[in-house]
Amino acid sequence: MAHRAEPKIIRKYVPKDTEATGAKKPLNKLTVTILSLGVLAGAYGVAFGVPDQIAQLWGNAQVESAAAPQGASMGPRGQSRSTTVVLAPLEKRAYTLVLRTVGSAVSLRRANVIATEAGEVVQAAPHANKLIEKGDVILRLDDRTERLDLEIAQANRDQAQATVSRYRGLRNNGNAVVTDVALSEAEVALRLAEANVGLAEVALEDRTILAPISGRLGLSDIHVGDRLSTGDAIVTIDDSTTLLATFEVPERSIGLLAEGKPVFVSTPTYVGRIFEGSVTAFDSRLDSVTRSATVEAEIDNSEGLLLSGMTFTTRMTEETDPLPVVPATAITWDSTGAGIWIEDNGQVSRVSVTIRYRDGNQVWVETDAPDGSQIVTEGAAKLREGSKVGTAQSKE
């Protein structure tokens, strides 16, 4: 029996990833690159608009469609409708510069009373915080020796005076016994005696310490029976009717400094109370470490509420020249920096600005936009150069 030939089976190779899913072969690299460039070009057109050269190739209809503001709806025949924004006139206002710093104050007139003589204390200073007048006695030292020296000097003076008087009387009576030389020597002796009296009086006065100024006494630890040496501190006196405040002004605020500039100070001791003063002097150079200048200001304290050594919060203000002021929502940013949108006959154009100051939602700027121009205060983020706009509401 003849053998039948078995049929041959031809198998076609199919990749495993297509056998199960039936998917097509992956795109080649050139196709993927072209598609990626198309996606990027579309994203650029949506974000920044279509370049004029490409728009001219597409025709007027495509230009209008591509130039339509993002988010704007399209009308019949591809025409874009205006973007709804809020407009307000561009106004100028002065900006108030405010400098706040911390400082301390001392009495404008103050004195440290120092012992000029050594000796035992026989009368101590009055109680602290007592108001005294210039010339009041603060302290006395033992002055018995000085009083005796004064009596001796006065006796010598009296004796010299008597001698001169006798010599002059004899000369006036024609007595030739008293010569001119004798009379001259007697007169010199009298002058020396009078000078010795003056020295004794000064020495006696130095044993009594008087107040050099009127003011309020500080604390003193000098008591009766203590022995002082020359140069020992006795007590301090402060005339606090006017305080001298000292504070630092940073380099960026040096322009605020001028003699007579008003200064307002406050202290936690009197919450809500403002004390006024004025700048009297400031340093001619900046500190090399802190980059600040030391300023002195006199503060009126006629009521006597403030004490020397208090810490203050100091405030200085100054108004600038009027500058254009816009809401923060009107500012937009691009590669050229900050800018605002100006509306004119239903279309907008962008004008660059330089931000000078901020205060809450208000921004003071420098710009070439004319005063009174209608600026976009809301909806500015949707606009591009030449966009058509319509107003839903006008803000004064």
Tab-separated table of C-alpha atoms in Angstrom:
chain	number	residue	atom	x	y	z
A	1	MET	CA	0.000	0.000	0.000
A	2	ALA	CA	1.413	3.279	-1.148
A	3	HIS	CA	2.137	5.952	1.460
A	4	ARG	CA	0.301	9.310	1.071
A	5	ALA	CA	2.514	12.382	1.159
A	6	GLU	CA	1.745	14.668	4.111
A	7	PRO	CA	0.919	18.303	3.183
A	8	LYS	CA	3.488	20.921	4.160
A	9	ILE	CA	2.424	23.580	6.697
A	10	ILE	CA	3.834	27.021	6.062
A	11	ARG	CA	3.897	29.229	9.223
A	12	LYS	CA	4.041	32.976	8.853
A	13	TYR	CA	5.979	34.832	11.582
A	14	VAL	CA	3.855	37.268	13.487
A	15	PRO	CA	5.340	39.330	16.337
A	16	LYS	CA	3.996	38.399	19.737
A	17	ASP	CA	2.731	41.922	20.516
A	18	THR	CA	0.498	41.889	17.415
A	19	GLU	CA	-0.759	38.325	17.620
A	20	ALA	CA	-2.876	39.023	20.665
A	21	THR	CA	-3.930	42.576	20.054
A	22	GLY	CA	-3.823	42.937	16.325
A	23	ALA	CA	-2.134	46.413	16.756
A	24	LYS	CA	-0.305	48.040	13.914
A	25	LYS	CA	3.419	48.415	13.771
A	26	PRO	CA	4.756	51.431	15.847
A	27	LEU	CA	5.370	54.716	14.065
A	28	ASN	CA	8.862	55.430	12.925
A	29	LYS	CA	11.000	58.170	14.549
A	30	LEU	CA	10.420	60.725	11.770
A	31	THR	CA	6.660	60.554	12.185
A	32	VAL	CA	6.911	60.926	15.983
A	33	THR	CA	9.197	63.950	15.591
A	34	ILE	CA	6.810	65.651	13.140
A	35	LEU	CA	3.833	65.073	15.441
A	36	SER	CA	5.775	66.416	18.444
A	37	LEU	CA	6.731	69.579	16.560
A	38	GLY	CA	3.099	70.082	15.587
A	39	VAL	CA	1.949	69.809	19.194
A	40	LEU	CA	4.597	72.320	20.323
A	41	ALA	CA	3.688	74.745	17.548
A	42	GLY	CA	0.024	74.556	18.488
A	43	ALA	CA	0.791	75.181	22.167
A	44	TYR	CA	2.970	78.182	21.265
A	45	GLY	CA	0.221	79.634	19.104
A	46	VAL	CA	-2.341	79.306	21.869
A	47	ALA	CA	-0.050	80.881	24.472
A	48	PHE	CA	1.706	83.626	22.490
A	49	GLY	CA	-0.238	84.027	19.264
A	50	VAL	CA	0.647	83.161	15.713
A	51	PRO	CA	3.625	85.010	14.148
A	52	ASP	CA	2.656	87.530	11.498
A	53	GLN	CA	4.636	85.732	8.786
A	54	ILE	CA	2.704	82.499	9.290
A	55	ALA	CA	-0.581	84.328	9.728
A	56	GLN	CA	-0.151	86.003	6.328
A	57	LEU	CA	0.261	82.578	4.718
A	58	TRP	CA	-2.919	81.300	6.294
A	59	GLY	CA	-5.028	84.207	5.101
A	60	ASN	CA	-7.175	86.784	6.824
A	61	ALA	CA	-9.645	84.295	8.219
A	62	GLN	CA	-6.951	82.255	9.892
A	63	VAL	CA	-5.237	85.437	11.213
A	64	GLU	CA	-8.417	86.536	12.926
A	65	SER	CA	-8.952	83.098	14.377
A	66	ALA	CA	-5.384	82.781	15.659
A	67	ALA	CA	-5.298	86.323	17.050
A	68	ALA	CA	-8.497	85.903	19.027
A	69	PRO	CA	-7.868	86.220	22.754
A	70	GLN	CA	-7.613	83.022	24.687
A	71	GLY	CA	-10.980	82.213	26.122
A	72	ALA	CA	-12.856	84.522	23.640
A	73	SER	CA	-15.777	82.989	21.771
A	74	MET	CA	-15.939	83.018	18.009
A	75	GLY	CA	-18.708	84.751	16.108
A	76	PRO	CA	-20.003	84.088	12.605
A	77	ARG	CA	-17.492	83.836	9.759
A	78	GLY	CA	-14.597	83.236	12.226
A	79	GLN	CA	-14.732	86.742	13.694
A	80	SER	CA	-13.704	86.992	17.406
A	81	ARG	CA	-15.920	88.739	19.881
A	82	SER	CA	-14.434	91.193	22.388
A	83	THR	CA	-13.096	90.114	25.778
A	84	THR	CA	-14.998	91.450	28.752
A	85	VAL	CA	-12.763	93.455	31.097
A	86	VAL	CA	-13.047	96.065	33.844
A	87	LEU	CA	-11.633	99.527	33.103
A	88	ALA	CA	-10.635	102.416	35.360
A	89	PRO	CA	-8.905	105.756	34.723
A	90	LEU	CA	-5.189	106.018	35.479
A	91	GLU	CA	-4.746	108.321	38.471
A	92	LYS	CA	-1.785	109.821	40.296
A	93	ARG	CA	-1.392	109.908	44.064
A	94	ALA	CA	1.442	110.582	46.463
A	95	TYR	CA	2.906	107.642	48.342
A	96	THR	CA	3.715	107.998	52.031
A	97	LEU	CA	7.125	106.591	52.879
A	98	VAL	CA	7.203	105.300	56.457
A	99	LEU	CA	10.375	104.459	58.388
A	100	ARG	CA	10.012	102.557	61.650
A	101	THR	CA	12.987	101.880	63.903
A	102	VAL	CA	13.827	101.394	67.567
A	103	GLY	CA	15.926	103.742	69.678
A	104	SER	CA	16.537	104.991	73.194
A	105	ALA	CA	16.453	108.410	74.827
A	106	VAL	CA	18.327	110.333	77.472
A	107	SER	CA	17.727	113.729	79.023
A	108	LEU	CA	18.838	116.594	76.854
A	109	ARG	CA	20.343	118.312	79.903
A	110	ARG	CA	21.940	115.953	82.404
A	111	ALA	CA	24.829	116.092	84.852
A	112	ASN	CA	26.966	113.598	86.732
A	113	VAL	CA	27.964	115.188	90.037
A	114	ILE	CA	31.566	114.297	90.964
A	115	ALA	CA	33.478	115.004	94.191
A	116	THR	CA	36.186	117.597	93.617
A	117	GLU	CA	37.530	117.351	97.160
A	118	ALA	CA	38.261	114.511	99.532
A	119	GLY	CA	36.732	114.374	102.973
A	120	GLU	CA	34.069	112.998	105.299
A	121	VAL	CA	30.386	113.431	104.393
A	122	VAL	CA	28.448	115.429	107.005
A	123	GLN	CA	25.275	116.001	104.952
A	124	ALA	CA	24.045	113.496	102.354
A	125	ALA	CA	22.148	114.075	99.130
A	126	PRO	CA	18.321	114.377	99.190
A	127	HIS	CA	16.122	111.416	98.291
A	128	ALA	CA	16.104	110.069	94.746
A	129	ASN	CA	13.564	111.460	92.236
A	130	LYS	CA	13.349	114.720	94.126
A	131	LEU	CA	13.169	117.828	91.964
A	132	ILE	CA	15.864	120.352	92.826
A	133	GLU	CA	16.850	123.733	91.489
A	134	LYS	CA	20.239	124.851	90.288
A	135	GLY	CA	22.352	125.891	93.308
A	136	ASP	CA	20.574	123.677	95.858
A	137	VAL	CA	22.849	121.830	98.312
A	138	ILE	CA	23.390	118.191	97.405
A	139	LEU	CA	26.138	117.202	99.845
A	140	ARG	CA	28.494	118.725	102.436
A	141	LEU	CA	31.964	117.590	103.481
A	142	ASP	CA	33.677	118.278	106.788
A	143	ASP	CA	34.926	121.880	106.462
A	144	ARG	CA	36.402	122.714	109.891
A	145	THR	CA	39.946	123.045	108.567
A	146	GLU	CA	38.844	125.282	105.720
A	147	ARG	CA	36.939	127.560	108.092
A	148	LEU	CA	40.031	127.999	110.280
A	149	ASP	CA	42.159	128.715	107.218
A	150	LEU	CA	39.661	131.389	106.209
A	151	GLU	CA	39.823	133.036	109.652
A	152	ILE	CA	43.642	133.119	109.520
A	153	ALA	CA	43.571	134.621	106.029
A	154	GLN	CA	41.051	137.254	107.112
A	155	ALA	CA	43.171	138.194	110.156
A	156	ASN	CA	46.264	138.616	108.002
A	157	ARG	CA	44.287	140.745	105.602
A	158	ASP	CA	42.997	142.962	108.412
A	159	GLN	CA	46.511	143.427	109.760
A	160	ALA	CA	47.860	144.329	106.311
A	161	GLN	CA	44.987	146.734	105.811
A	162	ALA	CA	45.746	148.464	109.126
A	163	THR	CA	49.411	148.859	108.209
A	164	VAL	CA	48.604	150.445	104.885
A	165	SER	CA	46.099	152.810	106.493
A	166	ARG	CA	48.645	153.941	109.142
A	167	TYR	CA	51.378	154.526	106.539
A	168	ARG	CA	49.090	156.573	104.373
A	169	GLY	CA	47.983	158.662	107.382
A	170	LEU	CA	51.551	159.458	108.314
A	171	ARG	CA	52.451	160.439	104.769
A	172	ASN	CA	49.425	162.710	104.556
A	173	ASN	CA	50.569	164.476	107.779
A	174	GLY	CA	54.001	165.182	106.281
A	175	ASN	CA	55.859	162.562	108.353
A	176	ALA	CA	59.081	161.689	106.508
A	177	VAL	CA	59.621	158.460	108.493
A	178	VAL	CA	57.382	156.474	106.094
A	179	THR	CA	59.145	156.265	102.794
A	180	ASP	CA	57.594	155.484	99.471
A	181	VAL	CA	59.217	152.076	99.531
A	182	ALA	CA	57.702	151.200	102.906
A	183	LEU	CA	54.242	152.256	101.754
A	184	SER	CA	54.575	150.245	98.556
A	185	GLU	CA	55.613	147.099	100.432
A	186	ALA	CA	52.652	147.493	102.801
A	187	GLU	CA	50.249	147.747	99.873
A	188	VAL	CA	51.707	144.593	98.260
A	189	ALA	CA	51.339	142.737	101.561
A	190	LEU	CA	47.665	143.800	101.664
A	191	ARG	CA	47.023	142.488	98.170
A	192	LEU	CA	48.598	139.130	99.072
A	193	ALA	CA	46.489	138.908	102.197
A	194	GLU	CA	43.299	139.611	100.229
A	195	ALA	CA	44.241	136.899	97.709
A	196	ASN	CA	44.754	134.412	100.539
A	197	VAL	CA	41.298	135.242	101.828
A	198	GLY	CA	39.867	134.519	98.407
A	199	LEU	CA	41.645	131.151	98.230
A	200	ALA	CA	40.341	130.219	101.687
A	201	GLU	CA	36.794	131.132	100.677
A	202	VAL	CA	37.028	128.965	97.539
A	203	ALA	CA	38.370	126.034	99.542
A	204	LEU	CA	35.492	126.391	101.977
A	205	GLU	CA	32.917	126.596	99.184
A	206	ASP	CA	34.312	123.418	97.593
A	207	ARG	CA	33.334	121.493	100.722
A	208	THR	CA	29.706	122.057	99.759
A	209	ILE	CA	28.441	120.292	96.581
A	210	LEU	CA	25.740	122.306	94.790
A	211	ALA	CA	23.371	121.245	91.994
A	212	PRO	CA	24.853	122.378	88.650
A	213	ILE	CA	21.441	122.235	86.886
A	214	SER	CA	17.787	122.003	87.770
A	215	GLY	CA	16.255	118.562	87.432
A	216	ARG	CA	15.451	115.276	89.104
A	217	LEU	CA	17.965	113.485	91.313
A	218	GLY	CA	18.977	109.911	90.644
A	219	LEU	CA	19.843	107.240	93.171
A	220	SER	CA	22.906	107.802	95.354
A	221	ASP	CA	24.705	105.404	97.691
A	222	ILE	CA	26.540	108.182	99.573
A	223	HIS	CA	25.618	108.443	103.249
A	224	VAL	CA	26.647	110.549	106.221
A	225	GLY	CA	29.954	109.346	107.595
A	226	ASP	CA	31.255	108.055	104.258
A	227	ARG	CA	34.628	109.305	103.164
A	228	LEU	CA	34.931	110.507	99.580
A	229	SER	CA	37.983	110.725	97.407
A	230	THR	CA	38.516	113.191	94.604
A	231	GLY	CA	36.658	112.015	91.495
A	232	ASP	CA	34.103	109.800	93.262
A	233	ALA	CA	30.600	109.831	91.679
A	234	ILE	CA	27.980	111.325	93.964
A	235	VAL	CA	24.665	111.464	92.074
A	236	THR	CA	23.109	112.143	88.661
A	237	ILE	CA	20.701	114.934	87.777
A	238	ASP	CA	18.369	114.766	84.762
A	239	ASP	CA	16.369	117.626	83.317
A	240	SER	CA	13.841	115.523	81.380
A	241	THR	CA	11.628	118.313	80.061
A	242	THR	CA	13.268	117.525	76.710
A	243	LEU	CA	14.652	114.105	75.792
A	244	LEU	CA	17.344	113.358	73.257
A	245	ALA	CA	16.369	110.227	71.323
A	246	THR	CA	19.044	108.281	69.434
A	247	PHE	CA	18.221	105.723	66.727
A	248	GLU	CA	19.657	104.162	63.572
A	249	VAL	CA	18.393	104.838	60.043
A	250	PRO	CA	19.250	102.261	57.341
A	251	GLU	CA	21.041	103.287	54.172
A	252	ARG	CA	17.924	102.955	51.997
A	253	SER	CA	16.120	105.603	54.093
A	254	ILE	CA	18.879	108.223	54.301
A	255	GLY	CA	16.808	110.454	52.021
A	256	LEU	CA	14.338	110.985	54.877
A	257	LEU	CA	16.938	112.739	57.035
A	258	ALA	CA	16.936	116.496	57.404
A	259	GLU	CA	17.301	118.820	60.374
A	260	GLY	CA	13.872	119.730	61.693
A	261	LYS	CA	12.264	116.589	60.201
A	262	PRO	CA	9.264	115.577	62.369
A	263	VAL	CA	9.700	112.404	64.417
A	264	PHE	CA	6.957	110.465	66.186
A	265	VAL	CA	7.853	108.110	69.039
A	266	SER	CA	5.819	105.700	71.136
A	267	THR	CA	6.553	103.437	74.063
A	268	PRO	CA	4.811	100.317	75.451
A	269	THR	CA	4.449	102.179	78.752
A	270	TYR	CA	1.810	104.476	77.216
A	271	VAL	CA	-0.053	102.412	74.635
A	272	GLY	CA	-1.663	104.566	71.958
A	273	ARG	CA	0.169	107.737	73.043
A	274	ILE	CA	2.348	109.461	70.432
A	275	PHE	CA	5.094	111.907	71.410
A	276	GLU	CA	6.376	114.371	68.840
A	277	GLY	CA	9.873	115.656	68.234
A	278	SER	CA	12.237	116.714	65.464
A	279	VAL	CA	15.616	115.675	64.084
A	280	THR	CA	18.444	117.837	65.444
A	281	ALA	CA	21.518	116.050	64.054
A	282	PHE	CA	22.664	112.917	62.234
A	283	ASP	CA	26.007	111.312	61.541
A	284	SER	CA	28.008	112.257	58.463
A	285	ARG	CA	28.895	108.651	57.611
A	286	LEU	CA	27.393	105.160	57.648
A	287	ASP	CA	28.477	102.430	60.013
A	288	SER	CA	30.606	99.983	58.018
A	289	VAL	CA	28.930	96.958	59.634
A	290	THR	CA	25.267	97.910	60.030
A	291	ARG	CA	25.168	100.223	56.967
A	292	SER	CA	23.129	102.744	58.938
A	293	ALA	CA	23.495	106.295	60.243
A	294	THR	CA	22.971	107.447	63.827
A	295	VAL	CA	20.279	110.099	64.224
A	296	GLU	CA	19.462	112.358	67.184
A	297	ALA	CA	16.066	113.932	67.753
A	298	GLU	CA	14.677	116.108	70.535
A	299	ILE	CA	11.397	114.869	72.054
A	300	ASP	CA	9.101	117.187	74.009
A	301	ASN	CA	8.523	115.798	77.521
A	302	SER	CA	7.119	118.838	79.250
A	303	GLU	CA	4.531	116.626	80.989
A	304	GLY	CA	7.317	114.586	82.578
A	305	LEU	CA	5.819	111.228	81.561
A	306	LEU	CA	8.976	109.836	79.964
A	307	LEU	CA	12.148	108.856	81.764
A	308	SER	CA	15.718	108.978	80.588
A	309	GLY	CA	16.876	105.617	79.227
A	310	MET	CA	13.487	104.511	77.877
A	311	THR	CA	13.293	102.509	74.643
A	312	PHE	CA	11.097	103.965	71.900
A	313	THR	CA	9.601	102.948	68.597
A	314	THR	CA	10.441	105.779	66.233
A	315	ARG	CA	8.451	106.625	63.102
A	316	MET	CA	9.288	109.067	60.314
A	317	THR	CA	7.104	109.757	57.258
A	318	GLU	CA	7.465	111.575	53.963
A	319	GLU	CA	5.177	111.925	50.954
A	320	THR	CA	6.616	111.386	47.493
A	321	ASP	CA	5.673	113.326	44.390
A	322	PRO	CA	2.409	112.095	42.822
A	323	LEU	CA	2.889	108.820	40.918
A	324	PRO	CA	0.492	106.693	38.814
A	325	VAL	CA	-1.232	104.162	41.051
A	326	VAL	CA	-2.967	101.008	39.765
A	327	PRO	CA	-4.527	97.911	41.340
A	328	ALA	CA	-2.227	94.913	41.620
A	329	THR	CA	-4.582	93.000	39.282
A	330	ALA	CA	-3.744	95.436	36.474
A	331	ILE	CA	-0.084	94.408	36.414
A	332	THR	CA	0.922	91.694	33.928
A	333	TRP	CA	4.325	90.195	33.248
A	334	ASP	CA	6.148	89.020	30.158
A	335	SER	CA	9.727	88.686	28.973
A	336	THR	CA	10.129	92.490	28.973
A	337	GLY	CA	8.961	92.892	32.570
A	338	ALA	CA	5.876	94.459	34.167
A	339	GLY	CA	3.215	96.274	32.175
A	340	ILE	CA	-0.396	97.451	32.077
A	341	TRP	CA	-3.022	97.369	29.306
A	342	ILE	CA	-4.414	100.641	27.944
A	343	GLU	CA	-7.817	100.688	26.217
A	344	ASP	CA	-8.382	102.972	23.227
A	345	ASN	CA	-11.453	102.750	20.970
A	346	GLY	CA	-12.255	99.208	22.036
A	347	GLN	CA	-8.721	97.844	21.568
A	348	VAL	CA	-5.887	97.428	24.024
A	349	SER	CA	-2.153	97.992	23.885
A	350	ARG	CA	0.462	97.135	26.487
A	351	VAL	CA	2.605	99.803	28.169
A	352	SER	CA	5.643	98.934	30.285
A	353	VAL	CA	5.776	100.089	33.909
A	354	THR	CA	8.386	100.221	36.672
A	355	ILE	CA	7.070	99.305	40.096
A	356	ARG	CA	8.114	101.764	42.795
A	357	TYR	CA	5.989	101.047	45.862
A	358	ARG	CA	3.317	98.627	47.077
A	359	ASP	CA	0.687	99.066	49.747
A	360	GLY	CA	-1.852	96.287	50.026
A	361	ASN	CA	-3.632	95.958	46.674
A	362	GLN	CA	-2.312	99.281	45.353
A	363	VAL	CA	0.862	99.627	43.293
A	364	TRP	CA	2.665	102.909	42.551
A	365	VAL	CA	4.473	102.797	39.193
A	366	GLU	CA	6.429	104.841	36.703
A	367	THR	CA	5.021	104.686	33.177
A	368	ASP	CA	4.697	106.642	29.935
A	369	ALA	CA	0.921	106.143	29.880
A	370	PRO	CA	-0.872	109.531	29.959
A	371	ASP	CA	-2.957	110.523	32.976
A	372	GLY	CA	-6.613	109.592	32.711
A	373	SER	CA	-6.007	106.678	30.326
A	374	GLN	CA	-8.443	103.808	30.668
A	375	ILE	CA	-6.515	100.836	32.033
A	376	VAL	CA	-7.630	97.242	32.368
A	377	THR	CA	-7.930	96.457	36.074
A	378	GLU	CA	-9.519	93.004	35.741
A	379	GLY	CA	-9.193	90.474	32.967
A	380	ALA	CA	-5.713	91.668	31.889
A	381	ALA	CA	-4.295	88.138	31.900
A	382	LYS	CA	-6.427	87.203	28.865
A	383	LEU	CA	-5.261	90.013	26.611
A	384	ARG	CA	-2.761	90.302	23.789
A	385	GLU	CA	-1.685	93.258	21.693
A	386	GLY	CA	-4.600	94.628	19.697
A	387	SER	CA	-7.261	92.539	21.408
A	388	LYS	CA	-10.810	93.880	21.297
A	389	VAL	CA	-12.406	94.467	24.665
A	390	GLY	CA	-15.771	95.301	26.084
A	391	THR	CA	-16.620	96.532	29.547
A	392	ALA	CA	-18.999	94.893	31.931
A	393	GLN	CA	-18.478	97.554	34.596
A	394	SER	CA	-16.531	100.793	34.970
A	395	LYS	CA	-14.780	101.603	38.245
A	396	GLU	CA	-14.258	105.189	39.195
